[in-house]
Amino acid sequence: MSSLNVFQDDAFSLTSLTAAIQNVPYKPARISAASLYEEQGIVGLDFYIEIADGVLELIPVSQRGAPAQPAGKGARIAKSFRVAHVKQNDALLADQIMGVRAFGSETEVETMARLVGQRLATMANNIRYTLESHRLLGLKGLLVDALGNQVDLYNEFDVEKKVVPFALNSADTKVRGKCLQVLEHIEDGLGGLSFTGVEVLCGKNFWADLIDHKAVADTYLNTQQAAELRGDGRNSFEFGGLNFERYRGTSAVKVEDDEAIAFPVGVQSMFLTRYAAADWIETVNTLGQPLYAKQWEMEAGRGINLEAQASPINLNTRPGAVIRLKRGAI
């Protein structure tokens, strides 16, 4: 490393590393892949969430440490929240960096960049996995705050939570009628707004009972769509005006096994993601980016510290239009 100085080469600057981590290829989870949330960077860390006519509205504060007063009219409720902060650290020790190139090679920067890129890729995927979990919670009407707490927006703003018991344990259940109830609740939750469709993310037990339910199977019998139910049991399908699909989660990020979540699509500004800037001097008073990365030298030059971070807030502005489905009867 005698001729390689990663602290002066532009390839390892804050700007270059941040650009690199945002370009790391990854396999996104369902909600992120669907681009359901509208993303935008903001200046500052604090937000007011204001409610009017059952709609939550995100109002960014203009300056750090100086919350702005929302210009609400009439009987409105407003509360202040701070963006969540997610970060992860890693390091490259001098012993790990030794021997990354052959003597006399002129590709040391590229080789070093590849090592840094491997570490950034791992951290980027961990942060994006965390973001997926926050967005899934947002579908459920929860907001992850700066302390990592889950704030129930239904309770905070007295918004009614709608639940439809599908009673899939009974062969006599009229599943299509249950679907109609979901559509009607969504219409009520949206007021006069139109929507292009309804997606339903299902937990594994809800999904298994749904695809085997007599009412669903009989509807598809002797139709071209019958092959959908005879084929791969993981494939999504439409029934009763709803598009059902299995949400493939993990032990930490999932739709509850006996439940499903129904939500409208095609509604502008219903699901919002806002990013605040990193907590570094270089990024103060700048628009937030989805991901940041930075490196700095360890004490006595023993290696390189790496950090990746994001400061997102994910909000469902119309939680009353998201319907919770239960596998059994209430």
Tab-separated table of C-alpha atoms in Angstrom:
chain	number	residue	atom	x	y	z
A	1	MET	CA	0.000	0.000	0.000
A	2	SER	CA	3.011	2.280	-0.158
A	3	SER	CA	1.725	4.148	-3.216
A	4	LEU	CA	-1.997	3.793	-2.556
A	5	ASN	CA	-3.615	6.573	-0.556
A	6	VAL	CA	-7.362	6.004	-0.338
A	7	PHE	CA	-7.786	9.178	1.679
A	8	GLN	CA	-6.703	11.430	-1.175
A	9	ASP	CA	-7.909	9.498	-4.215
A	10	ASP	CA	-11.262	10.783	-5.454
A	11	ALA	CA	-12.446	7.199	-6.025
A	12	PHE	CA	-12.874	6.923	-2.243
A	13	SER	CA	-14.399	10.323	-1.512
A	14	LEU	CA	-17.757	10.763	0.226
A	15	THR	CA	-19.408	11.583	-3.096
A	16	SER	CA	-17.901	8.608	-4.921
A	17	LEU	CA	-18.657	6.094	-2.171
A	18	THR	CA	-22.221	7.362	-1.801
A	19	ALA	CA	-22.743	7.043	-5.557
A	20	ALA	CA	-21.234	3.561	-5.464
A	21	ILE	CA	-23.440	2.249	-2.656
A	22	GLN	CA	-26.589	3.566	-4.343
A	23	ASN	CA	-25.630	1.664	-7.506
A	24	VAL	CA	-25.017	-1.639	-5.719
A	25	PRO	CA	-27.173	-4.282	-7.453
A	26	TYR	CA	-29.573	-6.065	-5.139
A	27	LYS	CA	-32.641	-8.254	-5.246
A	28	PRO	CA	-35.365	-6.115	-3.696
A	29	ALA	CA	-38.217	-7.424	-1.611
A	30	ARG	CA	-41.826	-7.212	-2.748
A	31	ILE	CA	-42.809	-3.732	-1.552
A	32	SER	CA	-39.593	-2.049	-2.659
A	33	ALA	CA	-39.708	-3.838	-6.021
A	34	ALA	CA	-43.211	-2.536	-6.685
A	35	SER	CA	-42.109	1.092	-6.167
A	36	LEU	CA	-45.199	1.496	-4.025
A	37	TYR	CA	-43.681	4.301	-1.964
A	38	GLU	CA	-42.956	7.665	-3.581
A	39	GLU	CA	-39.387	8.629	-2.671
A	40	GLN	CA	-37.959	12.102	-2.158
A	41	GLY	CA	-35.117	13.755	-0.279
A	42	ILE	CA	-35.781	16.464	2.307
A	43	VAL	CA	-33.768	18.987	4.312
A	44	GLY	CA	-33.898	18.568	8.085
A	45	LEU	CA	-34.747	15.765	10.483
A	46	ASP	CA	-38.157	16.558	11.990
A	47	PHE	CA	-41.638	16.284	10.538
A	48	TYR	CA	-45.113	17.253	11.457
A	49	ILE	CA	-47.758	14.746	10.551
A	50	GLU	CA	-51.072	16.511	10.253
A	51	ILE	CA	-54.485	14.899	9.921
A	52	ALA	CA	-57.470	16.415	8.163
A	53	ASP	CA	-60.522	14.469	7.005
A	54	GLY	CA	-58.815	11.160	7.779
A	55	VAL	CA	-55.764	11.912	5.634
A	56	LEU	CA	-52.275	12.091	7.121
A	57	GLU	CA	-49.995	14.683	5.568
A	58	LEU	CA	-46.223	14.884	5.952
A	59	ILE	CA	-44.917	18.412	6.564
A	60	PRO	CA	-41.097	18.695	6.632
A	61	VAL	CA	-39.462	21.145	9.009
A	62	SER	CA	-37.368	23.754	7.238
A	63	GLN	CA	-34.439	23.871	9.678
A	64	ARG	CA	-32.832	21.401	12.028
A	65	GLY	CA	-33.701	22.024	15.648
A	66	ALA	CA	-36.338	24.636	14.820
A	67	PRO	CA	-39.727	22.963	14.158
A	68	ALA	CA	-42.035	24.966	11.928
A	69	GLN	CA	-45.639	25.555	12.925
A	70	PRO	CA	-48.013	23.865	10.447
A	71	ALA	CA	-50.515	26.221	8.865
A	72	GLY	CA	-53.551	24.111	9.685
A	73	LYS	CA	-57.066	25.456	9.375
A	74	GLY	CA	-60.031	24.338	11.398
A	75	ALA	CA	-60.014	21.256	13.597
A	76	ARG	CA	-56.761	19.577	12.617
A	77	ILE	CA	-54.350	17.485	14.635
A	78	ALA	CA	-50.573	17.705	14.190
A	79	LYS	CA	-47.746	15.826	15.878
A	80	SER	CA	-44.001	15.986	15.451
A	81	PHE	CA	-41.817	12.985	14.611
A	82	ARG	CA	-38.133	12.570	13.804
A	83	VAL	CA	-36.830	10.432	10.942
A	84	ALA	CA	-35.440	6.998	11.709
A	85	HIS	CA	-31.672	6.562	11.418
A	86	VAL	CA	-30.185	3.300	10.155
A	87	LYS	CA	-26.460	2.719	9.878
A	88	GLN	CA	-23.882	-0.044	9.836
A	89	ASN	CA	-20.119	-0.022	10.233
A	90	ASP	CA	-17.373	-2.195	8.780
A	91	ALA	CA	-13.616	-2.016	8.498
A	92	LEU	CA	-10.719	-3.056	6.302
A	93	LEU	CA	-7.605	-3.742	8.370
A	94	ALA	CA	-4.142	-3.164	7.021
A	95	ASP	CA	-3.459	-6.923	7.063
A	96	GLN	CA	-6.533	-7.491	4.891
A	97	ILE	CA	-5.423	-4.885	2.397
A	98	MET	CA	-1.898	-6.244	2.079
A	99	GLY	CA	-1.268	-8.231	-1.085
A	100	VAL	CA	-4.314	-7.038	-3.004
A	101	ARG	CA	-2.128	-6.355	-6.044
A	102	ALA	CA	0.989	-7.741	-7.663
A	103	PHE	CA	4.164	-5.715	-7.327
A	104	GLY	CA	4.304	-2.977	-9.972
A	105	SER	CA	0.622	-3.271	-10.819
A	106	GLU	CA	-1.104	-0.067	-11.877
A	107	THR	CA	-4.596	-1.281	-10.991
A	108	GLU	CA	-4.321	-0.897	-7.223
A	109	VAL	CA	-7.120	1.673	-7.057
A	110	GLU	CA	-9.513	-0.585	-8.966
A	111	THR	CA	-8.570	-3.559	-6.806
A	112	MET	CA	-9.042	-1.596	-3.611
A	113	ALA	CA	-12.322	-0.213	-4.895
A	114	ARG	CA	-13.517	-3.788	-5.461
A	115	LEU	CA	-12.745	-4.716	-1.854
A	116	VAL	CA	-14.564	-1.625	-0.588
A	117	GLY	CA	-17.447	-2.343	-2.973
A	118	GLN	CA	-17.904	-5.839	-1.554
A	119	ARG	CA	-18.264	-4.429	1.947
A	120	LEU	CA	-20.615	-1.689	0.753
A	121	ALA	CA	-22.809	-4.238	-1.032
A	122	THR	CA	-23.371	-6.171	2.195
A	123	MET	CA	-24.203	-3.026	4.167
A	124	ALA	CA	-26.465	-1.689	1.404
A	125	ASN	CA	-28.514	-4.896	1.310
A	126	ASN	CA	-28.870	-4.886	5.096
A	127	ILE	CA	-30.138	-1.299	5.046
A	128	ARG	CA	-32.550	-2.019	2.194
A	129	TYR	CA	-33.857	-5.057	4.036
A	130	THR	CA	-34.494	-2.800	7.031
A	131	LEU	CA	-36.246	-0.286	4.765
A	132	GLU	CA	-38.508	-3.060	3.473
A	133	SER	CA	-39.480	-3.886	7.048
A	134	HIS	CA	-40.329	-0.220	7.734
A	135	ARG	CA	-42.450	-0.064	4.580
A	136	LEU	CA	-44.330	-3.228	5.487
A	137	LEU	CA	-45.042	-1.710	8.889
A	138	GLY	CA	-46.207	1.428	7.070
A	139	LEU	CA	-48.791	-0.659	5.230
A	140	LYS	CA	-50.053	-1.758	8.628
A	141	GLY	CA	-50.467	1.871	9.744
A	142	LEU	CA	-47.297	1.939	11.840
A	143	LEU	CA	-44.503	4.500	11.742
A	144	VAL	CA	-40.943	3.710	12.857
A	145	ASP	CA	-39.615	6.740	14.753
A	146	ALA	CA	-36.087	7.896	15.585
A	147	LEU	CA	-35.925	5.664	18.673
A	148	GLY	CA	-36.948	2.576	16.703
A	149	ASN	CA	-40.392	2.520	18.268
A	150	GLN	CA	-43.449	1.551	16.265
A	151	VAL	CA	-45.979	4.380	16.445
A	152	ASP	CA	-49.565	3.258	15.766
A	153	LEU	CA	-50.986	6.031	13.571
A	154	TYR	CA	-54.528	4.664	13.974
A	155	ASN	CA	-54.319	5.382	17.698
A	156	GLU	CA	-52.273	8.579	17.410
A	157	PHE	CA	-54.776	10.224	15.066
A	158	ASP	CA	-57.941	8.310	15.956
A	159	VAL	CA	-58.314	6.757	12.501
A	160	GLU	CA	-60.659	3.765	12.276
A	161	LYS	CA	-59.005	0.436	11.532
A	162	LYS	CA	-61.104	-1.862	9.331
A	163	VAL	CA	-60.914	-5.660	9.643
A	164	VAL	CA	-62.688	-8.206	7.417
A	165	PRO	CA	-62.859	-11.803	8.722
A	166	PHE	CA	-62.663	-14.087	5.682
A	167	ALA	CA	-63.657	-17.227	7.640
A	168	LEU	CA	-61.650	-19.441	5.303
A	169	ASN	CA	-62.018	-22.356	7.721
A	170	SER	CA	-65.623	-22.758	6.573
A	171	ALA	CA	-66.465	-24.196	3.142
A	172	ASP	CA	-69.739	-22.241	3.167
A	173	THR	CA	-68.079	-18.833	3.314
A	174	LYS	CA	-68.918	-16.604	0.360
A	175	VAL	CA	-65.407	-15.386	-0.377
A	176	ARG	CA	-66.515	-13.124	-3.215
A	177	GLY	CA	-68.817	-11.293	-0.802
A	178	LYS	CA	-65.881	-10.834	1.560
A	179	CYS	CA	-63.914	-9.308	-1.298
A	180	LEU	CA	-66.774	-6.888	-1.914
A	181	GLN	CA	-66.606	-5.795	1.732
A	182	VAL	CA	-62.899	-5.046	1.292
A	183	LEU	CA	-63.548	-2.957	-1.817
A	184	GLU	CA	-66.311	-1.012	-0.081
A	185	HIS	CA	-64.093	-0.289	2.938
A	186	ILE	CA	-61.331	0.941	0.615
A	187	GLU	CA	-63.798	3.201	-1.189
A	188	ASP	CA	-64.873	4.653	2.153
A	189	GLY	CA	-61.273	5.123	3.243
A	190	LEU	CA	-60.374	6.992	0.056
A	191	GLY	CA	-63.430	9.217	-0.018
A	192	GLY	CA	-63.925	10.319	-3.603
A	193	LEU	CA	-60.463	9.301	-4.852
A	194	SER	CA	-60.222	6.723	-7.592
A	195	PHE	CA	-57.826	3.777	-7.635
A	196	THR	CA	-56.638	1.405	-10.332
A	197	GLY	CA	-56.708	-1.844	-8.379
A	198	VAL	CA	-56.325	-3.558	-5.033
A	199	GLU	CA	-53.374	-5.696	-3.989
A	200	VAL	CA	-53.553	-8.206	-1.153
A	201	LEU	CA	-50.381	-9.475	0.516
A	202	CYS	CA	-51.107	-12.746	2.305
A	203	GLY	CA	-49.502	-14.553	5.215
A	204	LYS	CA	-48.711	-18.210	4.583
A	205	ASN	CA	-51.690	-19.775	6.399
A	206	PHE	CA	-54.185	-17.303	4.960
A	207	TRP	CA	-52.760	-17.981	1.497
A	208	ALA	CA	-52.874	-21.765	1.836
A	209	ASP	CA	-56.535	-21.757	2.898
A	210	LEU	CA	-57.497	-19.232	0.241
A	211	ILE	CA	-56.135	-21.121	-2.775
A	212	ASP	CA	-57.776	-24.352	-1.561
A	213	HIS	CA	-61.138	-22.829	-0.617
A	214	LYS	CA	-64.128	-24.345	-2.413
A	215	ALA	CA	-65.559	-20.953	-3.441
A	216	VAL	CA	-62.309	-19.975	-5.136
A	217	ALA	CA	-61.759	-23.340	-6.829
A	218	ASP	CA	-65.355	-23.528	-8.108
A	219	THR	CA	-65.123	-20.065	-9.646
A	220	TYR	CA	-62.107	-21.070	-11.727
A	221	LEU	CA	-63.494	-24.506	-12.642
A	222	ASN	CA	-63.803	-25.063	-16.409
A	223	THR	CA	-62.272	-21.675	-17.215
A	224	GLN	CA	-59.013	-20.778	-18.886
A	225	GLN	CA	-57.792	-19.464	-15.543
A	226	ALA	CA	-58.214	-22.888	-13.900
A	227	ALA	CA	-54.603	-23.644	-14.736
A	228	GLU	CA	-53.549	-20.851	-12.369
A	229	LEU	CA	-54.931	-22.783	-9.388
A	230	ARG	CA	-53.699	-26.153	-10.645
A	231	GLY	CA	-50.202	-24.819	-11.180
A	232	ASP	CA	-47.585	-23.381	-8.861
A	233	GLY	CA	-49.226	-22.587	-5.514
A	234	ARG	CA	-47.036	-19.517	-5.130
A	235	ASN	CA	-48.422	-17.617	-8.117
A	236	SER	CA	-50.676	-14.607	-7.611
A	237	PHE	CA	-54.231	-14.582	-8.962
A	238	GLU	CA	-57.262	-12.309	-9.148
A	239	PHE	CA	-60.529	-13.029	-7.404
A	240	GLY	CA	-63.479	-10.823	-6.551
A	241	GLY	CA	-61.743	-7.693	-7.843
A	242	LEU	CA	-58.662	-8.224	-5.651
A	243	ASN	CA	-55.214	-9.400	-6.722
A	244	PHE	CA	-54.006	-11.898	-4.126
A	245	GLU	CA	-50.377	-12.886	-3.684
A	246	ARG	CA	-48.271	-14.640	-1.098
A	247	TYR	CA	-45.840	-12.354	0.705
A	248	ARG	CA	-42.602	-14.259	1.028
A	249	GLY	CA	-41.197	-12.925	4.256
A	250	THR	CA	-38.732	-13.929	6.942
A	251	SER	CA	-39.078	-14.513	10.659
A	252	ALA	CA	-38.485	-10.794	11.225
A	253	VAL	CA	-40.234	-9.240	8.216
A	254	LYS	CA	-43.532	-10.807	7.251
A	255	VAL	CA	-47.291	-10.564	7.038
A	256	GLU	CA	-48.723	-12.449	10.023
A	257	ASP	CA	-49.412	-16.095	9.102
A	258	ASP	CA	-53.191	-15.927	9.608
A	259	GLU	CA	-53.691	-12.473	8.077
A	260	ALA	CA	-53.501	-10.489	4.858
A	261	ILE	CA	-53.206	-6.798	4.017
A	262	ALA	CA	-55.343	-5.218	1.287
A	263	PHE	CA	-54.456	-1.794	-0.114
A	264	PRO	CA	-55.349	0.263	-3.183
A	265	VAL	CA	-52.848	1.053	-5.926
A	266	GLY	CA	-52.817	4.015	-8.257
A	267	VAL	CA	-53.529	6.555	-5.491
A	268	GLN	CA	-51.116	9.470	-5.709
A	269	SER	CA	-49.103	10.295	-2.566
A	270	MET	CA	-50.699	7.556	-0.494
A	271	PHE	CA	-47.394	5.916	0.434
A	272	LEU	CA	-44.437	8.235	0.996
A	273	THR	CA	-40.753	7.717	1.755
A	274	ARG	CA	-38.690	10.752	2.667
A	275	TYR	CA	-34.927	10.687	3.209
A	276	ALA	CA	-33.002	13.063	5.464
A	277	ALA	CA	-29.309	13.774	4.964
A	278	ALA	CA	-26.536	11.854	6.746
A	279	ASP	CA	-25.279	13.095	10.112
A	280	TRP	CA	-21.957	14.291	8.716
A	281	ILE	CA	-20.614	17.838	8.391
A	282	GLU	CA	-20.386	17.473	4.626
A	283	THR	CA	-24.111	16.768	4.252
A	284	VAL	CA	-25.603	19.423	6.564
A	285	ASN	CA	-28.494	21.344	4.921
A	286	THR	CA	-28.433	19.185	1.799
A	287	LEU	CA	-31.282	17.129	0.336
A	288	GLY	CA	-31.348	13.623	1.738
A	289	GLN	CA	-30.278	10.634	-0.376
A	290	PRO	CA	-31.500	7.019	-0.066
A	291	LEU	CA	-28.068	5.741	0.989
A	292	TYR	CA	-24.781	7.236	2.116
A	293	ALA	CA	-21.296	5.762	2.514
A	294	LYS	CA	-18.097	7.150	3.977
A	295	GLN	CA	-14.613	5.961	4.935
A	296	TRP	CA	-11.942	7.298	7.290
A	297	GLU	CA	-8.550	6.185	8.567
A	298	MET	CA	-8.150	4.229	11.782
A	299	GLU	CA	-5.860	5.453	14.526
A	300	ALA	CA	-2.181	5.024	13.648
A	301	GLY	CA	-3.137	4.018	10.108
A	302	ARG	CA	-4.121	0.472	11.054
A	303	GLY	CA	-6.861	0.307	8.470
A	304	ILE	CA	-9.963	1.925	7.041
A	305	ASN	CA	-13.334	2.410	8.726
A	306	LEU	CA	-16.426	2.181	6.533
A	307	GLU	CA	-19.938	3.344	7.342
A	308	ALA	CA	-23.198	3.139	5.414
A	309	GLN	CA	-26.383	4.832	6.562
A	310	ALA	CA	-29.845	6.050	5.673
A	311	SER	CA	-32.371	8.301	7.430
A	312	PRO	CA	-35.826	7.385	6.101
A	313	ILE	CA	-39.377	7.979	7.194
A	314	ASN	CA	-42.119	5.847	5.621
A	315	LEU	CA	-45.711	6.982	5.869
A	316	ASN	CA	-49.072	5.611	4.841
A	317	THR	CA	-51.078	8.830	4.419
A	318	ARG	CA	-54.431	7.027	4.194
A	319	PRO	CA	-54.301	4.194	6.729
A	320	GLY	CA	-58.104	4.033	6.729
A	321	ALA	CA	-57.935	2.680	3.162
A	322	VAL	CA	-55.717	-0.260	4.120
A	323	ILE	CA	-57.808	-3.234	5.227
A	324	ARG	CA	-56.691	-6.035	7.472
A	325	LEU	CA	-57.994	-9.500	6.510
A	326	LYS	CA	-58.324	-12.352	8.995
A	327	ARG	CA	-58.108	-16.014	8.043
A	328	GLY	CA	-60.822	-17.064	10.498
A	329	ALA	CA	-63.942	-15.501	11.916
A	330	ILE	CA	-63.739	-12.811	14.592
